[in-house]
mmCIF file of C-alpha atoms in Angstrom:
data_model
loop_
_atom_site.group_PDB
_atom_site.id
_atom_site.type_symbol
_atom_site.label_atom_id
_atom_site.label_comp_id
_atom_site.label_asym_id
_atom_site.label_seq_id
_atom_site.Cartn_x
_atom_site.Cartn_y
_atom_site.Cartn_z
ATOM 1 C CA MET A 11 126.497 133.372 115.199
ATOM 2 C CA HIS A 12 126.453 132.681 111.945
ATOM 3 C CA GLY A 13 126.882 128.491 113.071
ATOM 4 C CA ALA A 14 122.793 128.963 114.511
ATOM 5 C CA MET A 15 121.406 130.661 112.067
ATOM 6 C CA PHE A 16 122.976 128.446 109.064
ATOM 7 C CA GLY A 17 121.242 124.931 111.739
ATOM 8 C CA VAL A 18 118.049 126.833 111.540
ATOM 9 C CA THR A 19 118.116 127.603 108.007
ATOM 10 C CA PHE A 20 118.514 123.645 107.478
ATOM 11 C CA VAL A 21 115.652 122.990 109.587
ATOM 12 C CA LEU A 22 113.286 125.570 108.039
ATOM 13 C CA ALA A 23 114.919 123.765 105.067
ATOM 14 C CA SER A 24 113.987 120.682 106.285
ATOM 15 C CA VAL A 25 110.494 121.511 106.575
ATOM 16 C CA SER A 26 109.761 123.063 104.045
ATOM 17 C CA ALA A 27 111.128 119.926 101.688
ATOM 18 C CA THR A 28 108.930 118.384 103.772
ATOM 19 C CA VAL A 29 106.136 120.019 103.166
ATOM 20 C CA PHE A 30 106.159 120.006 98.911
ATOM 21 C CA LEU A 31 107.091 116.378 98.999
ATOM 22 C CA PHE A 32 104.317 115.202 100.683
ATOM 23 C CA MET A 33 102.337 117.969 97.724
ATOM 24 C CA ARG A 34 103.909 116.767 95.128
ATOM 25 C CA CYS A 35 103.086 112.568 96.820
ATOM 26 C CA GLU A 36 99.629 113.106 97.081
ATOM 27 C CA GLY A 37 97.362 110.749 95.906
ATOM 28 C CA LYS A 38 100.586 108.533 94.126
ATOM 29 C CA GLY A 39 101.557 107.014 97.426
ATOM 30 C CA ARG A 40 102.883 107.624 100.921
ATOM 31 C CA PRO A 41 106.700 108.755 100.701
ATOM 32 C CA PHE A 42 107.676 107.702 104.266
ATOM 33 C CA GLY A 43 106.023 103.116 103.810
ATOM 34 C CA ARG A 44 108.412 101.126 105.166
ATOM 35 C CA SER A 45 109.971 101.286 101.172
ATOM 36 C CA ALA A 46 110.199 104.210 100.462
ATOM 37 C CA ARG A 47 111.405 105.791 103.095
ATOM 38 C CA ARG A 48 114.834 105.669 102.761
ATOM 39 C CA TRP A 49 114.532 107.539 99.521
ATOM 40 C CA ALA A 50 112.413 110.635 100.888
ATOM 41 C CA LEU A 51 114.580 111.369 104.009
ATOM 42 C CA ALA A 52 116.997 111.234 101.510
ATOM 43 C CA VAL A 53 115.049 113.777 99.288
ATOM 44 C CA ILE A 54 114.406 116.143 102.028
ATOM 45 C CA GLY A 55 117.900 115.922 103.075
ATOM 46 C CA VAL A 56 119.667 116.426 100.130
ATOM 47 C CA THR A 57 118.055 119.124 99.253
ATOM 48 C CA SER A 58 117.379 121.032 102.965
ATOM 49 C CA VAL A 59 122.126 120.834 102.383
ATOM 50 C CA LEU A 60 122.212 122.705 99.595
ATOM 51 C CA SER A 61 119.641 124.963 100.315
ATOM 52 C CA THR A 62 121.598 125.908 103.382
ATOM 53 C CA VAL A 63 124.867 126.163 101.188
ATOM 54 C CA THR A 64 123.282 128.180 99.050
ATOM 55 C CA ALA A 65 122.314 130.896 102.029
ATOM 56 C CA ALA A 66 125.972 130.258 102.831
ATOM 57 C CA VAL A 67 127.080 131.372 99.587
ATOM 58 C CA ALA A 68 124.182 134.792 99.006
ATOM 59 C CA VAL A 69 125.884 135.108 102.912
ATOM 60 C CA LEU A 70 129.183 135.966 101.584
ATOM 61 C CA ILE A 71 128.166 137.439 98.387
ATOM 62 C CA VAL A 72 126.486 140.123 100.427
ATOM 63 C CA ALA A 73 129.518 140.595 102.168
ATOM 64 C CA GLN A 74 131.571 140.926 99.203
ATOM 65 C CA LEU A 75 128.970 142.703 97.174
ATOM 66 C CA PRO A 76 130.994 146.604 95.817
ATOM 67 C CA ALA A 77 133.438 143.703 94.063
ATOM 68 C CA ALA A 78 130.558 141.665 93.633
ATOM 69 C CA LEU A 79 128.610 144.427 91.875
ATOM 70 C CA LEU A 80 131.981 144.925 90.058
ATOM 71 C CA GLY A 81 132.002 140.923 88.587
ATOM 72 C CA LEU A 82 128.382 141.816 87.507
ATOM 73 C CA GLY A 83 129.050 144.641 85.774
ATOM 74 C CA VAL A 84 132.280 143.348 84.086
ATOM 75 C CA ALA A 85 129.650 140.761 82.874
ATOM 76 C CA ALA A 86 126.446 142.103 82.496
ATOM 77 C CA PRO A 87 126.974 142.326 78.522
ATOM 78 C CA SER A 88 127.468 138.934 77.706
ATOM 79 C CA TRP A 89 124.888 137.485 78.596
ATOM 80 C CA LEU A 90 123.564 140.015 75.255
ATOM 81 C CA TRP A 91 125.355 137.244 73.741
ATOM 82 C CA LEU A 92 124.650 134.480 75.762
ATOM 83 C CA GLY A 93 120.367 134.522 75.655
ATOM 84 C CA GLU A 94 121.065 134.739 72.047
ATOM 85 C CA LEU A 95 122.471 131.071 71.997
ATOM 86 C CA ASN A 96 120.192 130.193 74.214
ATOM 87 C CA ARG A 97 117.498 131.268 71.932
ATOM 88 C CA ARG A 98 119.429 129.230 69.167
ATOM 89 C CA ALA A 99 119.517 126.208 70.541
ATOM 90 C CA ALA A 100 116.122 126.176 72.764
ATOM 91 C CA ASP A 101 114.927 123.390 70.579
ATOM 92 C CA ARG A 102 118.041 121.537 71.595
ATOM 93 C CA HIS A 103 119.045 118.756 74.735
ATOM 94 C CA ASP A 104 120.592 120.184 77.492
ATOM 95 C CA LEU A 105 122.271 118.262 78.928
ATOM 96 C CA ARG A 106 124.264 119.876 81.652
ATOM 97 C CA ARG A 107 120.319 120.792 82.982
ATOM 98 C CA ASP A 108 119.430 116.852 82.683
ATOM 99 C CA LEU A 109 123.409 116.094 84.858
ATOM 100 C CA SER A 110 122.654 119.121 87.508
ATOM 101 C CA SER A 111 118.985 117.652 88.057
ATOM 102 C CA LEU A 112 119.894 114.083 87.232
ATOM 103 C CA TRP A 113 120.509 113.434 91.504
ATOM 104 C CA LEU A 114 116.948 114.391 92.196
ATOM 105 C CA THR A 115 115.612 112.589 89.369
ATOM 106 C CA ARG A 116 117.373 109.454 90.084
ATOM 107 C CA LEU A 117 116.141 109.782 94.214
ATOM 108 C CA LEU A 118 112.190 110.706 92.797
ATOM 109 C CA THR A 119 112.404 107.856 90.844
ATOM 110 C CA ARG A 120 113.943 105.081 93.891
ATOM 111 C CA LEU A 121 111.279 106.913 96.072
ATOM 112 C CA GLN A 122 108.415 106.112 93.645
ATOM 113 C CA GLU A 123 109.550 103.417 93.450
ATOM 114 C CA GLY A 124 109.742 102.528 96.856
ATOM 115 C CA MET A 125 105.904 104.302 97.064
ATOM 116 C CA ALA A 126 104.424 101.314 94.316
ATOM 117 C CA ASP A 127 106.245 98.406 96.470
ATOM 118 C CA ASP A 128 104.571 99.323 99.618
ATOM 119 C CA ARG A 129 101.034 100.287 97.546
ATOM 120 C CA GLN A 130 101.910 96.655 96.874
ATOM 121 C CA ASP A 131 102.469 94.583 99.333
ATOM 122 C CA TRP A 132 99.239 96.761 101.014
ATOM 123 C CA CYS A 133 96.805 95.553 98.612
ATOM 124 C CA GLU A 134 98.068 91.848 98.930
ATOM 125 C CA LYS A 135 98.211 91.569 101.992
ATOM 126 C CA ARG A 136 94.080 92.416 101.779
ATOM 127 C CA VAL A 137 93.110 89.680 98.820
ATOM 128 C CA ASP A 138 93.613 86.080 99.175
ATOM 129 C CA ASP A 139 95.125 83.273 97.287
ATOM 130 C CA GLU A 140 92.904 80.911 98.284
ATOM 131 C CA TRP A 141 90.174 82.590 98.788
ATOM 132 C CA SER A 142 87.438 80.864 96.294
ATOM 133 C CA THR A 143 85.041 82.361 93.669
ATOM 134 C CA ASP A 144 82.873 83.600 95.878
ATOM 135 C CA GLU A 145 85.368 85.043 98.239
ATOM 136 C CA LEU A 146 86.830 86.624 95.460
ATOM 137 C CA SER A 147 82.994 88.314 94.149
ATOM 138 C CA LEU A 148 82.240 89.080 97.927
ATOM 139 C CA ALA A 149 85.706 91.108 98.359
ATOM 140 C CA ALA A 150 85.536 93.311 95.515
ATOM 141 C CA ARG A 151 82.135 94.049 96.365
ATOM 142 C CA PHE A 152 83.185 94.584 100.602
ATOM 143 C CA TYR A 153 86.078 97.052 99.263
ATOM 144 C CA HIS A 154 83.531 98.526 96.659
ATOM 145 C CA GLU A 155 81.097 99.263 98.070
ATOM 146 C CA TYR A 156 83.795 100.676 101.267
ATOM 147 C CA LEU A 157 85.127 103.339 98.072
ATOM 148 C CA THR A 158 82.186 104.700 97.304
ATOM 149 C CA GLU A 159 81.152 105.643 101.186
ATOM 150 C CA ARG A 160 84.626 107.422 101.601
ATOM 151 C CA LEU A 161 85.179 108.776 98.197
ATOM 152 C CA THR A 162 83.515 112.616 96.469
ATOM 153 C CA PRO A 163 81.843 111.917 93.497
ATOM 154 C CA GLU A 164 84.903 113.368 91.046
ATOM 155 C CA GLU A 165 87.907 110.289 92.225
ATOM 156 C CA ARG A 166 84.930 107.712 91.960
ATOM 157 C CA ARG A 167 84.725 108.633 88.087
ATOM 158 C CA ARG A 168 88.291 109.687 88.228
ATOM 159 C CA GLY A 169 89.573 105.737 89.269
ATOM 160 C CA ARG A 170 86.685 104.746 88.301
ATOM 161 C CA ILE A 171 85.443 102.367 90.159
ATOM 162 C CA HIS A 172 82.002 101.183 89.230
ATOM 163 C CA ALA A 173 83.857 99.951 86.336
ATOM 164 C CA GLN A 174 85.834 97.878 87.634
ATOM 165 C CA LEU A 175 84.024 95.888 89.729
ATOM 166 C CA GLY A 176 81.824 95.257 86.704
ATOM 167 C CA ALA A 177 84.752 93.734 85.062
ATOM 168 C CA ILE A 178 85.683 91.892 87.676
ATOM 169 C CA GLN A 179 82.347 90.738 88.189
ATOM 170 C CA SER A 180 82.136 89.756 84.421
ATOM 171 C CA ARG A 181 85.639 87.947 84.971
ATOM 172 C CA LEU A 182 84.100 85.766 87.982
ATOM 173 C CA ASP A 183 80.594 85.295 86.388
ATOM 174 C CA VAL A 184 82.194 83.072 83.466
ATOM 175 C CA VAL A 185 84.607 81.614 85.332
ATOM 176 C CA HIS A 186 81.415 80.434 88.047
ATOM 177 C CA LEU A 187 80.027 78.842 84.545
ATOM 178 C CA ILE A 188 83.111 77.163 84.064
ATOM 179 C CA GLU A 189 82.891 75.608 87.921
ATOM 180 C CA ALA A 190 79.426 74.733 87.079
ATOM 181 C CA SER A 191 80.790 72.397 84.147
ATOM 182 C CA ALA A 192 78.589 74.862 81.673
ATOM 183 C CA SER A 193 79.283 73.360 78.201
ATOM 184 C CA ARG A 194 81.593 75.632 75.987
ATOM 185 C CA ALA A 195 78.775 76.473 73.749
ATOM 186 C CA LYS A 196 77.592 78.055 76.939
ATOM 187 C CA VAL A 197 80.454 80.032 78.249
ATOM 188 C CA ILE A 198 81.385 81.352 74.645
ATOM 189 C CA THR A 199 78.093 83.274 74.785
ATOM 190 C CA ALA A 200 78.476 84.628 78.443
ATOM 191 C CA LEU A 201 81.532 85.762 77.161
ATOM 192 C CA GLN A 202 80.021 87.798 75.009
ATOM 193 C CA GLY A 203 77.962 89.449 76.906
ATOM 194 C CA SER A 204 80.292 92.378 79.163
ATOM 195 C CA LYS A 205 83.468 94.187 76.835
ATOM 196 C CA ALA A 206 85.971 93.024 80.063
ATOM 197 C CA THR A 207 85.655 88.806 78.337
ATOM 198 C CA LYS A 208 85.484 89.943 74.797
ATOM 199 C CA GLU A 209 89.563 90.019 74.609
ATOM 200 C CA PRO A 210 90.413 87.946 71.868
ATOM 201 C CA ARG A 211 92.801 85.903 74.040
ATOM 202 C CA TYR A 212 89.716 84.559 76.442
ATOM 203 C CA ALA A 213 88.001 82.760 73.375
ATOM 204 C CA LYS A 214 91.566 81.771 71.941
ATOM 205 C CA CYS A 215 91.241 79.272 75.278
ATOM 206 C CA ALA A 216 88.440 77.903 74.009
ATOM 207 C CA ASP A 217 89.368 74.513 73.759
ATOM 208 C CA ASP A 218 91.324 74.558 77.898
ATOM 209 C CA LEU A 219 88.407 76.446 79.291
ATOM 210 C CA GLY A 220 90.259 75.500 82.822
ATOM 211 C CA ARG A 221 93.374 76.910 81.545
ATOM 212 C CA MET A 222 90.674 79.727 80.913
ATOM 213 C CA ALA A 223 89.492 79.895 84.207
ATOM 214 C CA GLY A 224 92.422 80.723 86.017
ATOM 215 C CA ILE A 225 93.240 83.724 83.509
ATOM 216 C CA LEU A 226 90.257 85.664 83.658
ATOM 217 C CA ARG A 227 91.187 85.104 87.972
ATOM 218 C CA HIS A 228 94.043 86.181 87.423
ATOM 219 C CA ASP A 229 92.724 89.086 85.696
ATOM 220 C CA ALA A 230 89.831 89.640 88.432
ATOM 221 C CA TYR A 231 92.361 89.467 91.042
ATOM 222 C CA ARG A 232 94.431 92.205 88.960
ATOM 223 C CA ASP A 233 91.425 94.250 88.669
ATOM 224 C CA LEU A 234 90.267 93.277 92.237
ATOM 225 C CA ILE A 235 94.128 94.858 93.066
ATOM 226 C CA ARG A 236 94.243 98.055 91.148
ATOM 227 C CA LEU A 237 90.619 98.254 92.668
ATOM 228 C CA LEU A 238 92.627 98.349 95.547
ATOM 229 C CA GLY A 239 95.544 100.816 94.745
ATOM 230 C CA LEU A 240 92.439 103.731 95.015
ATOM 231 C CA ALA A 241 91.768 103.435 98.511
ATOM 232 C CA TYR A 242 95.622 103.880 99.569
ATOM 233 C CA ASN A 243 96.226 106.362 97.494
ATOM 234 C CA ALA A 244 93.193 108.039 99.051
ATOM 235 C CA GLY A 245 94.798 107.667 102.092
ATOM 236 C CA HIS A 246 92.565 104.855 102.859
ATOM 237 C CA HIS A 247 95.806 103.069 104.480
ATOM 238 C CA LYS A 248 93.608 101.824 107.540
ATOM 239 C CA MET A 249 91.482 100.293 105.958
ATOM 240 C CA ALA A 250 90.494 96.747 107.085
ATOM 241 C CA PRO A 251 90.597 93.406 105.184
ATOM 242 C CA TYR A 252 88.287 91.927 104.403
ATOM 243 C CA ARG A 253 87.308 88.927 105.763
ATOM 244 C CA PRO A 254 84.782 85.781 104.600
ATOM 245 C CA PRO A 255 82.302 84.564 106.330
ATOM 246 C CA MET A 256 82.209 81.267 107.835
ATOM 247 C CA LEU A 257 78.790 78.734 108.270
ATOM 248 C CA LEU A 258 78.230 78.238 111.700
ATOM 249 C CA GLY A 259 78.477 74.358 111.751
ATOM 250 C CA SER A 260 80.817 73.902 109.314
ATOM 251 C CA PRO A 261 84.193 76.528 110.051
ATOM 252 C CA ALA A 262 85.315 74.116 106.243
ATOM 253 C CA GLU A 263 82.252 76.551 103.927
ATOM 254 C CA ARG A 264 81.792 79.809 103.370
ATOM 255 C CA VAL A 265 79.271 81.516 102.211
ATOM 256 C CA ARG A 266 77.486 82.268 98.936
ATOM 257 C CA PRO A 267 77.121 85.400 98.068
ATOM 258 C CA GLY A 268 73.940 86.532 97.376
ATOM 259 C CA PRO A 269 71.467 88.757 94.299
ATOM 260 C CA ARG A 270 74.387 91.592 92.691
ATOM 261 C CA ARG A 271 73.236 94.556 93.342
ATOM 262 C CA PRO A 272 73.658 96.076 89.575
ATOM 263 C CA VAL A 273 76.535 97.711 88.699
ATOM 264 C CA GLU A 274 76.350 101.943 87.178
ATOM 265 C CA ALA A 275 78.168 101.939 84.014
#
C-alpha cells in the first residue's frame, strides 16, 4: 500500500518538477535540447526523489505523532534562543544553507550551460561563414523581418531588434566601402556616421583597412547571432535558415541587396 502511494507521489513530484522547470526556463532556452537534456532530467529526478523521501518521512512522523509532539514540546523553547542567534547572524554567510543547495545550484548551472550550447549551435546553423557581405546583410534583414512579424511590441522593445539590425547594417556599410576600395579618409568619415562604428578599436586599424573590415564583419556576425538568439529564446525553434537567392544562369553569383529600408531607432 505504502509502496504504491510513494510511487504515485514520485510521479506527481516529477510532473510538478517538470512544469516548474519549464516555467523557470521560459524565455531562456530549451531545457530538453540536445546538450541540456541530461541535466534537465537530473534536476527533475533528484528533486522528485527528495520530495518523495520527504513525504515518506512525513508519513513516519505522523505515525509516531504522540512521540513527535512530545519531542516538539521539549525542543520548541530552544527556538526562542535560536531565533535570536539567527537574527544576529542575518548579515553573515550561511555556509550550511549554501552546502544544502550546492547540488541543485551545480545542476542548474550545468543546465544553463547546456541550454546556452544548444542555442549557440542553433544560431550558427542559420549563418554561413562563407556568405559575402551582401548576403550577411540580406540575412540580417530577413531574420529581423521574421522577428518583427512574430514578436510582441514589448518583446521587440526589450530585445532592441531594430537597434541590433541598425548596428549590423552600419558595420557592413563600412565593410562595403573597404571592399569597394574607397579611400582611407572616406572610410574614417563613414565610421563616424553611426554609434556602432565609433568604437576606438575600429579607428586604430586606420592603417590596415583589411584588418578593420575583418573586425567589422566579425562584430556584425556576432550581432546577427545575438539577434537569432532572441528568436530561439522566444520559442521559434522551427525557423528556417536563410537561403541566399541565386542568379539564373550564374550559380556562382549572388543577388545584390536592393535599397535598404530605414531602420527604427
